[in-house]
Short mmCIF file of C-alpha atoms in Angstrom, two decimals:
data_model
loop_
_atom_site.label_atom_id
_atom_site.label_comp_id
_atom_site.label_asym_id
_atom_site.label_seq_id
_atom_site.Cartn_x
_atom_site.Cartn_y
_atom_site.Cartn_z
CA MET U 955 -8.30 -19.46 -24.88
CA PHE U 956 -8.16 -16.99 -27.76
CA ASN U 957 -11.71 -17.61 -28.96
CA LEU U 958 -10.68 -18.34 -32.55
CA GLY U 959 -13.08 -19.77 -35.07
CA PHE U 960 -12.30 -22.46 -37.61
CA SER U 961 -11.72 -19.97 -40.43
CA GLU U 962 -9.24 -17.96 -38.32
CA VAL U 963 -7.30 -21.11 -37.46
CA ILE U 964 -7.13 -22.12 -41.14
CA LEU U 965 -5.95 -18.62 -42.09
CA ILE U 966 -3.20 -18.71 -39.44
CA PHE U 967 -2.16 -22.17 -40.64
CA VAL U 968 -1.93 -21.02 -44.27
CA ILE U 969 0.08 -17.92 -43.34
CA ALA U 970 2.41 -20.03 -41.19
CA LEU U 971 2.79 -22.52 -44.03
CA VAL U 972 3.81 -19.74 -46.41
CA PHE U 973 6.27 -18.02 -44.07
CA ILE U 974 7.73 -21.02 -42.23
CA GLY U 975 7.52 -23.67 -44.91
CA PRO U 976 6.17 -27.21 -44.87
CA LYS U 977 9.38 -28.77 -43.51
CA GLN U 978 9.65 -26.67 -40.36
CA LEU U 979 5.94 -26.20 -39.68
CA PRO U 980 5.59 -29.37 -37.51
CA GLN U 981 8.62 -28.36 -35.42
CA VAL U 982 7.30 -24.83 -34.94
CA ALA U 983 3.84 -26.16 -34.07
CA LYS U 984 5.35 -28.53 -31.49
CA PHE U 985 7.38 -25.68 -29.99
CA LEU U 986 4.33 -23.40 -29.82
CA GLY U 987 2.28 -26.18 -28.24
CA ARG U 988 4.90 -26.72 -25.55
CA LEU U 989 5.17 -22.98 -25.01
CA ALA U 990 1.40 -22.68 -24.62
CA GLY U 991 1.43 -25.55 -22.11
CA ASP U 992 4.24 -23.93 -20.13
CA VAL U 993 2.43 -20.60 -20.07
CA LYS U 994 -0.80 -22.29 -18.97
CA ARG U 995 1.04 -24.14 -16.20
CA ALA U 996 2.77 -20.95 -15.05
CA MET U 997 -0.55 -19.09 -14.96
CA GLY U 998 -2.07 -21.90 -12.90
CA ASP U 999 0.82 -21.74 -10.44
CA PHE U 1000 0.52 -17.96 -10.26
CA ASN U 1001 -3.23 -18.14 -9.62
CA GLN U 1002 -2.68 -20.78 -6.95
CA GLU U 1003 -0.13 -18.58 -5.15
CA ILE U 1004 -2.43 -15.56 -5.33
CA ASN U 1005 -5.33 -17.61 -3.93
CA LYS U 1006 -3.16 -18.89 -1.06
CA THR U 1007 -2.04 -15.34 -0.26
CA VAL U 1008 -5.60 -14.02 -0.30
CA LYS U 1009 -6.79 -16.89 1.90
CA SER U 1010 -3.97 -16.25 4.38
CA ALA U 1011 -4.78 -12.53 4.46
CA ASN U 1012 -8.47 -13.26 5.04
CA GLU U 1013 -7.61 -15.59 7.92
CA GLU U 1014 -5.41 -12.92 9.51
CA ILE U 1015 -8.15 -10.32 9.13
CA THR U 1016 -10.72 -12.65 10.68
CA GLN U 1017 -8.39 -13.39 13.59
CA ALA U 1018 -7.68 -9.69 14.16
CA LYS U 1019 -11.40 -8.92 13.99
CA SER U 1020 -12.21 -11.53 16.62
CA GLU U 1021 -9.41 -10.23 18.88
CA ILE U 1022 -10.87 -6.72 18.61
CA GLU U 1023 -14.45 -7.86 19.19
CA LYS U 1024 -13.69 -9.89 22.35
CA PRO U 1025 -12.93 -6.89 24.61
CA ILE U 1026 -15.91 -5.00 23.20
CA GLU U 1027 -18.27 -7.89 24.01
CA THR U 1028 -16.72 -8.24 27.47
CA SER U 1029 -17.21 -4.55 28.22
CA LYS U 1030 -20.81 -4.72 26.99
CA ASP U 1031 -21.50 -7.63 29.35
CA GLU U 1032 -19.97 -5.74 32.30
CA ASN U 1033 -22.07 -2.63 31.65
CA VAL U 1034 -25.35 -4.53 31.58
#
């Protein structure tokens, strides 16, 4: 997700250990894990809604296009 290497993860862990402390670090890590899961789930829901909207718009455009093309094809057939 963030494209972090092993050394970056260790550095973040050490900094968190210094600032948060060893007692609260597991609680903070659990909270951040849940937060990351919630954000990932929300992004998935958002992407799903966007995809449904785009699909619906494409279907409406296709339907409008076919409704416009029908009279044109009919007039072409009558002129031949």
